[in-house]
């Protein structure tokens, strides 16, 4: 039998225990252990979130829904923002980055606030963090989703090493109006190509598990219809039928959801009378209820407050009420919710359950990112990851794969390897900043290899004559003489033209798509020398090339190739890399043709040159200058032997299409074999052709390969007039081709 412990001993023991505990607490680094609820492995994430919700004040909940813009140049949070963190009133930031600044801010969240929920650092890692890859439209020209996955994975690795958890990419807006500057940020005009690239980019950023130290959470943006801005003017209104939303604008977002994307960003535009940020149809009915998306939805920059300008909110409180009730979780930059949320709840205009729902999405993202377990980044890794030479090698490789050879008369390209005096001229030939394009993450101008430098590395400095001619805006012809002289004293010229980097991207719409300023005049002056020359274009959208398309011997569309621009351009022009890219967007002949996309609907009066009353223009062809899917090579390819089996299937059946592609030229090269389909007669009108498969096939000279595609329900279905997705009986045409024009043609039937 145990003896009772005397009272004094019990007191002494208790005192000793308390002292020990106090000592332990004192010695423990403050705040390094998050509250027990975050660490308890026995409760699953949802239960942990419930625990948080039951203990958070309304103000703290509103804090999780607030995102603010850190100081862009330094990546640090400002003092007033750190104070909000201390008070538990800031859940995430954008533009905060760098291991040291983000760790410092995280320490405030975990050690100086009573809440101790880790901060979330978002950033626009669009086509690279430190190593800049080709702009997304350029990368889509590779028709190589593995390349997009690889560049996104490298960008994720660099970003996460620099403390960034969350990228606002990929942008998956279908874009059919090149006046809109943001076409540069996506994968172009096509639903299928756009969906494939959407999924690839999500996979690249996130991998299987974005809590890993080399991955980030991705964002599908901008939800939705942003690319349909009227007249191509950024932020402008859109009016899009539900059919078109579902057929054209939704699919790349759906592909992102299927690939497990962590978050969505709302778009700035008004959509059918209700701005997207406050649009319950797209945010709740489609995204949450139909698609079952359980990630976070962030507004675009100040889009809450802009609901006032849209004219659907009278004031900030109204704006917050509309956006949150519609299903947007996080308010970026404006503070309408933080400042009015409590009153809205008190007045019954916003329910706390709705707020809880939004907070749940944010905490879920933080858990999935592993932030409760590993809130800090290992600062000692940052420098090595950001300067990994392998990243630059991959950037060079992908840039080469992204270039599209638009014209090559008489084999003007590749340039002769015997050249020892080359003029490299033009406004973009030596412009480091321009070569990176819009959204450069944390890219550094000094890291960029220009075209001039790329050729100097091959030919030596004495082998290259450089003259700018004019700057990219090209208002003055004062420098043309020097450029012409450089060309005259050389054996051949590379003329690098295009748009200044900030002429595409956000808020960079144009009403004319010609080469800027007097660039064409510069080109004509160079052409007039009679020296052989080739044109390299760097631009963020399809341009109207007109004279250049008719007269320049060769045109290489390089887009904005990124950090390794000059090396990649030299690789291609010298034939070390054979261009194999294809256009992801049609190049119009003139602006009046816009919007112009290959998968147009048929009309009741298809163009017939013998009949005036058919669908056409009086002053320009219907066709583009360069069609979607088009791109040349230094070799030639031939397609043959199309098979379509079986030639009759049930609506849930599958068709296999094969063809053989052969490299009939003398050098190795890649051909992108493309599969298009058309439903001939259906209950609703169907596009004249739709891309449903592609493969970029590398072939040695003389080599051939059979390419196989499968078409199933997803490829053949349409949305009927009662909203059902069905495959209707009838005849289908298929084409296997090397662009959206022509090709081998076959057919099959779907039986009833
Ligand atoms: C853009 C978004 C971007 C956000 C944050 C906005 O102006 O529309 O695409 O992610 O800013 O930088």
XYZ file of C-alpha atoms and ligand atoms in Angstrom:
764
model
C 0.000 0.000 0.000
C 1.444 3.426 -0.891
C 1.758 6.057 1.724
C 0.080 9.445 1.142
C 2.659 12.106 0.085
C 2.882 14.777 2.787
C 1.321 18.147 1.860
C 4.591 20.096 2.069
C 6.301 17.622 -0.228
C 3.469 17.946 -2.704
C 3.813 21.738 -2.628
C 7.577 21.478 -3.104
C 7.161 19.034 -6.003
C 4.584 21.246 -7.659
C 6.823 24.276 -7.275
C 9.799 22.389 -8.719
C 7.708 21.216 -11.655
C 6.438 24.724 -12.311
C 9.985 26.082 -12.182
C 11.142 23.386 -14.588
C 8.314 24.177 -16.970
C 9.087 27.873 -16.775
C 12.728 27.125 -17.529
C 11.800 24.956 -20.503
C 9.484 27.643 -21.829
C 12.166 30.249 -21.334
C 14.810 28.218 -23.123
C 12.499 27.223 -25.980
C 12.978 29.517 -29.000
C 9.938 31.772 -28.959
C 7.227 30.787 -31.284
C 9.180 28.104 -33.107
C 6.589 25.549 -32.100
C 3.267 26.315 -33.698
C 0.195 25.564 -31.605
C -0.299 21.892 -30.866
C -3.254 21.658 -33.179
C -1.037 22.140 -36.228
C 1.350 19.420 -35.233
C -0.961 16.755 -34.003
C -0.628 14.007 -36.615
C -3.690 12.189 -35.356
C -6.143 14.857 -36.468
C -6.575 15.247 -40.191
C -6.285 18.591 -41.905
C -10.003 19.341 -41.984
C -10.304 18.695 -38.253
C -7.316 20.914 -37.639
C -8.958 23.655 -39.641
C -12.146 23.219 -37.612
C -10.011 23.656 -34.529
C -8.561 26.891 -35.850
C -11.965 28.206 -36.863
C -13.390 27.535 -33.443
C -10.622 29.542 -31.800
C -10.177 32.448 -34.219
C -11.840 35.797 -33.735
C -13.783 37.259 -36.643
C -11.042 39.820 -37.110
C -8.409 37.076 -37.373
C -10.545 35.259 -39.903
C -10.852 38.392 -41.999
C -7.086 38.707 -41.724
C -6.583 35.348 -43.415
C -8.655 36.643 -46.322
C -6.494 39.721 -46.808
C -3.542 39.790 -49.171
C -1.265 42.810 -49.466
C 1.448 43.862 -51.875
C 4.925 43.823 -50.309
C 7.681 46.133 -51.469
C 8.490 44.893 -54.976
C 12.126 46.003 -55.283
C 13.242 44.491 -51.967
C 10.724 41.673 -51.525
C 10.208 42.816 -47.910
C 7.000 43.470 -46.117
C 6.555 47.089 -45.095
C 6.358 48.035 -41.419
C 2.618 48.653 -41.491
C 2.152 45.237 -43.087
C 4.305 43.573 -40.431
C 2.174 45.274 -37.816
C -0.928 43.711 -39.391
C 0.834 40.341 -39.280
C 1.541 40.875 -35.586
C -2.125 41.594 -35.027
C -3.215 38.493 -36.934
C -4.772 40.636 -39.655
C -2.788 39.596 -42.725
C -2.824 36.107 -44.201
C -0.769 36.424 -47.367
C 1.262 38.761 -49.512
C 2.266 39.112 -53.117
C 5.711 40.187 -54.260
C 7.244 39.325 -50.872
C 10.181 37.094 -51.761
C 13.754 36.168 -50.988
C 14.692 33.685 -48.273
C 15.804 36.329 -45.787
C 12.855 38.735 -46.161
C 10.240 35.971 -46.151
C 11.765 34.209 -43.146
C 11.853 37.528 -41.298
C 8.171 38.152 -41.975
C 7.326 34.562 -41.124
C 9.062 34.974 -37.794
C 6.758 37.874 -37.021
C 3.723 35.735 -37.841
C 4.893 32.829 -35.718
C 6.648 34.542 -32.878
C 5.086 37.934 -32.461
C 1.424 37.320 -33.123
C -0.875 35.478 -30.784
C -2.457 33.691 -33.756
C 0.639 31.938 -35.076
C -0.732 30.907 -38.437
C 2.076 30.976 -41.010
C 2.066 33.601 -43.726
C 1.658 32.631 -47.352
C 3.909 34.303 -49.925
C 2.498 34.569 -53.456
C 4.335 35.880 -56.505
C 3.907 36.062 -60.258
C 6.290 33.352 -61.352
C 5.008 33.324 -64.900
C 7.884 32.120 -67.062
C 10.672 31.726 -64.620
C 11.830 33.085 -61.297
C 15.518 33.967 -61.706
C 16.165 31.965 -64.868
C 13.772 33.464 -67.395
C 12.268 31.056 -69.914
C 10.424 32.042 -73.103
C 7.163 33.908 -72.534
C 4.253 31.447 -72.231
C 2.949 32.128 -75.751
C 6.436 31.390 -77.054
C 6.760 28.261 -75.003
C 3.384 27.067 -76.288
C 4.889 27.394 -79.779
C 7.095 24.467 -78.870
C 4.034 22.216 -78.902
C 6.017 20.366 -76.301
C 4.130 20.123 -73.014
C 7.116 18.381 -71.438
C 9.112 21.571 -72.043
C 6.434 23.639 -70.295
C 6.393 21.198 -67.415
C 10.158 21.352 -67.154
C 10.378 25.151 -67.177
C 7.584 25.408 -64.590
C 9.379 22.862 -62.401
C 12.610 24.855 -62.544
C 10.739 28.076 -61.854
C 9.089 26.373 -58.870
C 12.413 25.138 -57.571
C 13.945 28.600 -57.729
C 10.883 30.367 -56.340
C 10.460 28.028 -53.396
C 14.150 28.303 -52.560
C 13.568 32.052 -52.401
C 10.683 31.692 -49.973
C 7.818 31.879 -52.481
C 5.039 29.363 -51.856
C 2.493 30.191 -54.436
C 2.619 31.352 -58.047
C -0.098 33.255 -59.849
C 0.286 31.058 -62.914
C -0.530 29.473 -65.253
C -2.632 31.973 -67.122
C -4.947 29.795 -69.170
C -7.144 32.405 -70.827
C -7.972 31.515 -74.393
C -6.952 34.518 -76.464
C -8.169 35.238 -79.957
C -7.603 38.919 -80.179
C -3.942 39.854 -80.526
C -4.751 43.484 -79.824
C -5.060 42.294 -76.216
C -1.544 42.486 -74.781
C -2.067 39.582 -72.424
C -2.126 37.023 -75.217
C 1.599 36.743 -74.431
C 0.854 35.174 -71.049
C -1.142 32.192 -72.240
C -1.003 29.367 -74.743
C -2.861 31.145 -77.532
C -6.121 30.657 -79.350
C -6.824 26.963 -79.121
C -8.882 25.119 -76.539
C -7.085 21.794 -76.840
C -3.517 23.115 -76.974
C -4.431 25.509 -74.160
C -5.770 22.679 -72.018
C -2.724 20.490 -72.572
C -0.391 23.350 -71.638
C -2.561 24.299 -68.674
C -2.233 20.823 -67.185
C 1.484 20.606 -68.006
C 2.237 23.900 -66.288
C 0.228 22.948 -63.206
C 2.119 19.653 -63.006
C 5.403 21.451 -63.437
C 4.771 23.952 -60.666
C 3.168 21.592 -58.199
C 4.501 18.122 -58.941
C 2.618 15.494 -56.957
C 3.059 17.305 -53.688
C 3.523 21.031 -53.435
C 4.594 20.897 -49.823
C 7.993 19.822 -51.130
C 10.840 22.338 -50.945
C 11.111 22.452 -54.745
C 7.453 22.998 -55.653
C 4.898 25.776 -55.393
C 1.124 25.948 -55.430
C -0.231 27.058 -58.816
C -3.108 29.355 -59.758
C -5.338 28.991 -62.785
C -6.147 32.501 -63.911
C -8.053 34.595 -64.842
C -11.404 33.042 -64.124
C -12.998 33.746 -66.570
C -13.479 35.179 -70.038
C -10.769 37.818 -69.622
C -9.377 37.076 -73.075
C -12.667 38.069 -74.658
C -12.266 41.736 -73.638
C -14.242 43.735 -76.179
C -12.087 45.287 -78.889
C -9.007 43.718 -77.307
C -8.839 46.564 -74.793
C -7.539 45.281 -71.464
C -10.005 45.100 -68.571
C -12.889 45.704 -70.961
C -16.318 44.132 -70.632
C -17.213 40.712 -71.997
C -20.456 39.152 -73.049
C -20.017 35.440 -73.638
C -22.785 32.917 -74.108
C -22.807 29.945 -71.782
C -22.145 27.762 -74.814
C -19.002 29.658 -75.669
C -17.885 29.706 -72.050
C -18.230 25.969 -71.849
C -16.831 25.190 -75.291
C -13.986 27.680 -75.395
C -13.129 29.468 -72.170
C -13.754 26.850 -69.467
C -11.806 23.807 -70.747
C -8.251 24.968 -69.907
C -9.464 25.783 -66.392
C -11.091 22.405 -66.126
C -7.800 20.849 -67.226
C -6.059 22.738 -64.414
C -8.573 21.432 -61.879
C -8.097 17.901 -63.172
C -4.345 18.359 -62.778
C -4.919 19.324 -59.129
C -4.373 23.073 -59.304
C -4.281 24.626 -55.832
C -6.038 27.901 -56.515
C -7.910 30.111 -58.936
C -7.716 33.848 -59.539
C -10.769 35.793 -60.610
C -10.566 38.012 -63.669
C -11.063 41.762 -63.853
C -13.748 41.689 -66.514
C -17.438 42.081 -66.328
C -18.949 38.800 -67.535
C -22.469 38.917 -68.914
C -23.425 41.731 -66.575
C -21.770 40.429 -63.420
C -18.041 41.063 -62.926
C -16.172 37.781 -62.575
C -15.016 38.603 -59.042
C -18.629 38.746 -57.887
C -20.082 36.203 -60.259
C -21.771 33.326 -58.389
C -22.456 31.405 -61.588
C -18.800 30.863 -62.386
C -17.478 30.887 -58.817
C -20.056 28.771 -57.059
C -22.232 26.945 -59.567
C -19.473 25.885 -61.925
C -16.220 25.907 -59.981
C -17.379 24.621 -56.623
C -20.603 22.722 -57.274
C -20.043 21.261 -60.733
C -16.291 20.755 -60.614
C -15.910 20.143 -56.886
C -12.950 22.505 -56.562
C -11.869 22.790 -52.915
C -8.874 25.122 -53.264
C -8.612 28.847 -52.657
C -9.908 31.603 -54.924
C -8.004 34.869 -54.876
C -9.276 38.040 -56.489
C -7.146 39.884 -58.976
C -5.368 43.053 -57.852
C -7.916 45.415 -56.235
C -10.732 43.628 -58.074
C -12.963 43.786 -54.969
C -12.886 47.549 -54.883
C -13.225 47.762 -58.666
C -16.756 46.432 -58.292
C -17.584 50.051 -57.474
C -16.231 51.191 -60.844
C -18.125 48.386 -62.533
C -21.218 49.998 -61.090
C -22.545 47.026 -59.137
C -21.350 48.150 -55.696
C -22.138 51.496 -54.128
C -19.222 51.431 -51.716
C -16.492 49.232 -50.228
C -18.859 47.354 -47.952
C -21.090 46.514 -50.873
C -18.093 45.349 -52.884
C -16.888 43.017 -50.126
C -20.354 41.613 -49.604
C -20.811 40.869 -53.300
C -17.383 39.312 -53.848
C -17.357 37.068 -50.797
C -20.947 35.965 -51.143
C -20.233 35.096 -54.769
C -17.348 32.869 -53.696
C -14.094 34.819 -53.886
C -12.028 33.966 -50.804
C -9.030 36.276 -50.726
C -8.995 39.992 -51.407
C -5.837 41.099 -53.149
C -4.559 44.550 -52.157
C -7.777 46.508 -51.592
C -9.144 46.238 -48.054
C -12.870 46.350 -48.468
C -13.458 43.105 -46.607
C -10.963 43.684 -43.799
C -12.459 47.083 -43.129
C -16.119 46.203 -43.476
C -16.376 42.494 -42.782
C -17.278 42.766 -39.113
C -20.048 45.266 -39.813
C -21.343 43.166 -42.711
C -21.559 40.149 -40.418
C -23.208 42.181 -37.658
C -25.774 43.482 -40.159
C -26.467 40.018 -41.489
C -25.204 40.894 -44.984
C -22.432 38.308 -44.764
C -22.735 35.178 -42.697
C -19.897 33.985 -40.522
C -20.370 30.590 -42.119
C -19.481 32.131 -45.494
C -16.392 33.728 -43.977
C -15.464 30.395 -42.374
C -15.772 28.701 -45.706
C -13.370 31.175 -47.282
C -10.917 30.876 -44.378
C -11.109 27.100 -44.672
C -9.914 27.373 -48.282
C -6.970 29.520 -47.231
C -5.921 27.312 -44.326
C -6.260 24.259 -46.524
C -3.815 25.817 -48.967
C -1.400 26.553 -46.121
C -1.655 22.986 -44.860
C -1.216 21.521 -48.320
C 1.878 23.650 -48.711
C 3.234 22.151 -45.517
C 3.578 25.591 -43.948
C 2.441 24.511 -40.515
C 5.228 21.957 -40.399
C 7.914 23.854 -42.295
C 7.148 27.552 -42.228
C 10.710 28.690 -42.971
C 12.891 28.265 -45.997
C 16.502 27.151 -45.786
C 18.270 30.380 -46.691
C 21.579 28.617 -47.221
C 20.250 26.905 -50.375
C 18.877 29.971 -52.133
C 21.963 31.271 -53.937
C 22.986 27.865 -55.280
C 19.510 27.028 -56.565
C 19.141 30.394 -58.290
C 22.435 30.039 -60.101
C 22.222 26.380 -61.062
C 23.817 26.225 -64.550
C 21.507 23.365 -65.457
C 18.603 25.818 -65.356
C 20.218 28.000 -67.970
C 20.967 25.018 -70.172
C 17.306 24.063 -70.029
C 16.253 27.659 -70.731
C 18.421 27.644 -73.862
C 17.047 24.316 -75.007
C 13.420 25.337 -74.486
C 13.961 28.715 -76.133
C 15.286 26.925 -79.210
C 12.282 24.642 -79.250
C 9.910 27.601 -78.985
C 11.000 29.440 -82.111
C 8.888 29.324 -85.241
C 10.375 29.626 -88.708
C 7.763 31.635 -90.616
C 9.589 32.056 -93.885
C 12.753 30.742 -95.472
C 12.997 31.532 -99.166
C 15.744 29.818 -101.050
C 17.270 28.342 -97.934
C 18.337 31.746 -96.572
C 18.596 29.960 -93.237
C 20.537 28.437 -91.669
C 23.304 30.961 -92.048
C 26.486 29.633 -93.576
C 28.950 28.451 -90.964
C 31.674 29.964 -93.105
C 30.504 33.478 -92.285
C 33.118 35.524 -90.514
C 31.639 38.999 -90.791
C 28.040 39.232 -89.693
C 26.000 42.356 -89.061
C 23.699 41.979 -86.061
C 21.459 45.002 -86.149
C 18.101 46.294 -85.043
C 16.447 47.679 -81.934
C 16.227 44.382 -80.080
C 19.555 42.891 -81.107
C 21.340 43.903 -77.938
C 18.530 44.810 -75.555
C 18.725 42.659 -72.420
C 15.515 43.868 -70.857
C 13.393 43.450 -73.973
C 14.530 39.886 -74.504
C 12.887 38.734 -71.292
C 9.404 39.998 -72.177
C 6.737 40.809 -69.643
C 6.645 39.323 -66.088
C 10.256 38.503 -65.411
C 9.845 37.252 -61.860
C 13.112 37.981 -60.126
C 15.058 37.797 -63.381
C 18.124 40.003 -63.744
C 18.901 42.003 -66.833
C 22.613 41.336 -66.392
C 22.088 37.599 -66.733
C 20.614 37.896 -70.215
C 22.599 36.899 -73.281
C 21.579 39.140 -76.165
C 21.572 38.161 -79.822
C 24.647 40.271 -80.370
C 26.410 38.470 -77.524
C 25.202 35.085 -78.718
C 26.844 35.639 -82.100
C 29.936 37.200 -80.577
C 30.491 34.003 -78.677
C 30.523 32.104 -81.956
C 32.214 34.556 -84.314
C 34.261 36.555 -81.843
C 33.755 40.263 -81.247
C 35.493 41.163 -84.478
C 33.218 38.906 -86.447
C 30.091 40.815 -85.446
C 29.167 44.347 -86.537
C 26.487 45.685 -84.287
C 24.342 48.769 -84.749
C 21.014 49.367 -83.075
C 19.455 51.493 -85.821
C 16.821 52.789 -83.443
C 15.397 51.875 -80.089
C 12.409 49.539 -79.918
C 9.837 52.313 -80.166
C 11.782 53.564 -83.189
C 10.561 57.122 -83.529
C 13.747 58.392 -85.117
C 15.674 57.237 -88.153
C 18.819 58.999 -86.949
C 20.648 55.729 -86.363
C 19.640 54.028 -89.597
C 22.839 55.128 -91.359
C 25.032 53.241 -88.893
C 22.923 50.123 -89.211
C 23.069 50.256 -92.989
C 26.834 50.805 -92.870
C 27.261 47.804 -90.563
C 25.306 45.680 -93.019
C 27.228 46.974 -96.027
C 30.524 46.024 -94.474
C 29.364 42.500 -93.599
C 28.655 39.331 -95.538
C 25.091 39.020 -94.208
C 22.777 40.569 -91.655
C 20.598 39.406 -88.815
C 17.954 42.063 -88.211
C 16.299 41.818 -84.811
C 12.978 43.641 -84.744
C 9.878 43.531 -82.583
C 7.997 45.118 -79.748
C 9.478 46.682 -76.623
C 8.970 44.253 -73.733
C 6.190 46.331 -72.196
C 4.135 46.587 -75.376
C 2.540 43.280 -74.498
C 1.347 41.945 -71.182
C -1.057 43.657 -68.843
C -2.475 47.042 -69.856
C -0.656 46.816 -73.189
C -3.366 46.593 -75.796
C -2.651 47.913 -79.265
C -4.954 48.976 -82.062
C -2.314 48.401 -84.744
C -0.121 45.338 -84.877
C 2.586 46.581 -87.208
C 6.229 46.671 -86.271
C 6.545 49.686 -83.957
C 7.430 53.139 -85.250
C 9.848 53.181 -88.141
C 11.160 49.647 -87.760
C 9.826 48.640 -91.148
C 11.591 51.614 -92.692
C 14.813 50.405 -91.072
C 14.251 46.947 -92.479
C 13.647 48.326 -95.951
C 16.822 50.379 -95.760
C 18.755 47.224 -94.891
C 17.033 45.245 -97.633
C 18.021 47.975 -100.101
C 21.720 47.256 -99.479
C 21.282 44.053 -101.449
C 23.108 42.059 -98.756
C 21.560 38.772 -97.652
C 19.593 39.294 -94.494
C 17.217 37.459 -92.193
C 14.677 38.837 -89.747
C 14.362 37.734 -86.138
C 11.205 38.857 -84.383
C 10.779 39.342 -80.658
C 7.238 40.188 -79.736
C 4.446 39.158 -77.426
C 1.621 38.708 -79.879
C 0.920 37.963 -83.528
C 1.935 40.968 -85.625
C 0.734 42.120 -89.026
C 3.917 41.627 -90.982
C 2.753 42.574 -94.446
C 5.845 43.911 -96.309
C 8.214 41.783 -94.256
C 6.121 38.682 -94.939
C 6.230 39.427 -98.650
C 9.841 40.519 -99.028
C 12.120 39.342 -96.247
C 13.974 36.188 -97.334
C 13.600 34.576 -93.911
C 11.674 35.317 -90.724
C 12.214 33.602 -87.419
C 9.575 34.246 -84.748
C 11.628 34.048 -81.552
C 9.054 35.599 -79.190
C 10.812 36.818 -76.049
C 13.191 33.929 -75.434
C 14.379 34.881 -71.910
C 17.751 34.696 -70.189
C 19.355 32.547 -72.875
C 17.839 34.496 -75.780
C 20.991 35.220 -77.738
C 22.444 31.744 -77.470
C 19.164 30.182 -78.530
C 18.753 32.534 -81.502
C 22.327 31.801 -82.610
C 21.704 28.064 -82.209
C 18.738 28.269 -84.549
C 20.109 30.714 -87.110
C 23.328 28.728 -87.421
C 21.465 25.441 -87.759
C 22.769 23.915 -84.533
C 19.102 23.647 -83.619
C 16.570 23.026 -86.347
C 13.428 25.078 -85.633
C 10.356 22.943 -85.041
C 7.920 25.297 -83.315
C 4.428 25.960 -84.625
C 2.185 28.972 -84.146
C -0.264 28.750 -81.236
C -2.121 31.769 -82.645
C -3.026 32.835 -86.156
C -1.128 35.817 -87.546
C -3.680 38.102 -89.211
C -3.052 39.946 -92.447
C -4.507 43.075 -90.951
C -6.223 44.203 -87.780
C -9.633 44.244 -89.443
C -9.665 40.426 -89.580
C -9.550 40.116 -85.790
C -10.749 37.981 -84.061
C -9.299 35.377 -86.342
C -8.945 31.747 -85.296
C -8.789 28.544 -87.252
C -11.627 26.751 -85.445
C -14.291 29.112 -86.680
C -17.885 28.093 -87.130
C -19.123 27.491 -90.654
C -21.468 30.123 -92.061
C -24.574 29.688 -94.176
C -22.624 31.345 -96.968
C -19.111 29.956 -96.992
C -16.689 31.990 -99.070
C -17.015 31.426 -102.800
C -14.940 33.690 -105.050
C -17.584 33.435 -107.768
C -20.347 34.709 -105.544
C -20.364 38.155 -103.973
C -22.926 37.231 -101.335
C -20.665 34.962 -99.362
C -18.768 35.520 -96.148
C -15.666 37.588 -96.884
C -14.050 41.008 -96.913
C -13.828 43.214 -99.970
C -10.302 44.265 -99.152
C -8.512 41.285 -97.628
C -8.606 37.501 -97.810
C -10.334 35.525 -95.085
C -7.175 33.572 -94.498
C -4.472 34.544 -92.026
C -0.974 35.559 -93.030
C 0.304 32.539 -91.104
C -2.175 29.997 -89.790
C -2.436 28.338 -86.413
C -0.210 25.282 -86.250
C 2.128 26.581 -88.956
C 5.917 26.574 -88.827
C 8.738 25.591 -91.178
C 11.916 23.605 -90.682
C 15.344 23.372 -92.313
C 14.243 19.987 -93.544
C 11.031 18.806 -95.221
C 8.463 16.304 -94.084
C 5.852 14.220 -95.851
C 2.760 12.643 -94.375
C 1.276 9.468 -95.814
C -0.716 6.347 -95.098
C -3.646 7.704 -93.108
C -5.730 5.010 -91.437
C -8.920 5.492 -89.439
C -10.141 2.418 -87.572
C -12.774 1.305 -87.117
C -14.684 3.423 -89.570
C -17.846 3.094 -87.564
C -18.191 3.331 -83.773
C -20.867 3.610 -81.119
C -21.116 6.979 -79.298
C -18.971 5.668 -76.447
C -16.473 4.064 -78.823
C -12.956 5.011 -79.750
C -11.317 5.660 -83.098
C -7.639 5.158 -83.797
C -6.029 7.392 -86.388
C -2.553 6.701 -87.678
C -0.295 8.262 -90.272
C 3.343 8.090 -91.190
C 5.580 11.121 -91.082
C 8.844 11.040 -92.977
C 11.774 13.421 -92.944
C 12.425 13.759 -96.670
C 15.179 16.343 -96.341
C 18.859 16.192 -95.572
C 19.042 17.210 -91.916
C 17.425 16.020 -88.714
C 14.388 17.938 -87.553
C 11.106 17.840 -85.657
C 7.653 17.844 -87.185
C 4.556 18.509 -85.102
C 1.963 16.112 -86.439
C -1.510 17.441 -85.718
C -4.894 15.774 -85.588
C -8.042 17.731 -86.358
C -11.645 16.604 -86.361
C -15.000 17.888 -87.574
C -18.493 16.725 -86.741
C -20.218 17.089 -90.141
C -23.870 17.302 -89.112
C -24.926 17.878 -85.523
C -27.809 19.376 -83.578
C -25.704 22.479 -82.964
C -23.115 24.058 -85.234
C -19.583 22.742 -84.858
C -16.211 24.329 -85.765
C -14.853 23.728 -89.251
C -12.058 21.832 -87.550
C -10.841 21.334 -83.991
C -7.424 20.209 -82.834
C -7.707 17.022 -80.781
C -4.188 15.641 -80.747
C -0.588 16.428 -81.627
C 2.862 15.035 -81.277
C 6.219 16.651 -81.855
C 8.227 13.982 -83.610
C 12.038 14.154 -83.921
C 13.303 12.505 -87.097
C 16.741 11.985 -88.545
C 17.141 12.676 -92.266
C 15.312 9.978 -94.185
C 13.713 8.538 -91.081
C 9.990 7.915 -90.806
C 7.651 7.090 -87.961
C 4.068 6.143 -87.537
C 2.068 8.450 -85.290
C -1.026 7.173 -83.522
C -3.896 9.216 -82.115
C -7.036 8.111 -80.311
C -10.338 9.921 -80.434
C -12.908 9.189 -77.767
C -15.989 10.683 -76.171
C -14.176 13.796 -74.950
C -12.883 14.525 -78.428
C -16.125 13.958 -80.278
C -18.747 15.266 -77.890
C -20.670 18.507 -78.051
C -22.982 20.303 -75.670
C -26.482 19.883 -76.981
C -29.279 22.373 -76.570
C -30.340 20.895 -73.278
C -26.816 21.309 -71.899
C -25.841 17.629 -72.084
C -22.430 16.546 -73.282
C -23.127 13.973 -75.964
C -21.588 12.302 -78.964
C -24.172 12.488 -81.711
C -24.500 9.920 -84.467
C -23.302 10.916 -87.912
C -20.227 11.461 -90.028
C -16.949 12.893 -88.789
C -13.972 14.090 -90.810
C -10.414 13.829 -89.533
C -7.250 15.451 -90.803
C -3.688 14.603 -89.989
C -1.631 17.597 -90.954
C 1.312 19.833 -90.227
C -0.778 22.962 -89.632
C -4.453 23.848 -89.326
C -4.653 23.987 -93.123
C -4.917 20.960 -95.411
C -3.514 17.568 -94.532
C -4.464 13.955 -95.081
C -8.209 13.553 -94.801
C -10.286 10.607 -93.635
C -13.626 9.942 -92.054
C -15.635 7.672 -89.788
C -19.195 7.374 -88.601
C -20.789 7.304 -85.194
C -23.786 5.017 -85.264
C -26.989 5.697 -83.357
C -2.724 40.751 -62.868
C -2.574 39.322 -62.379
C -1.437 39.220 -61.398
C -1.701 40.179 -60.277
C -0.651 40.140 -59.195
C -2.762 41.738 -61.733
O -2.692 43.048 -62.166
O -3.898 40.859 -63.635
O -2.384 38.479 -63.484
O -1.309 37.914 -60.939
O -1.742 41.500 -60.788
O 0.518 40.693 -59.606
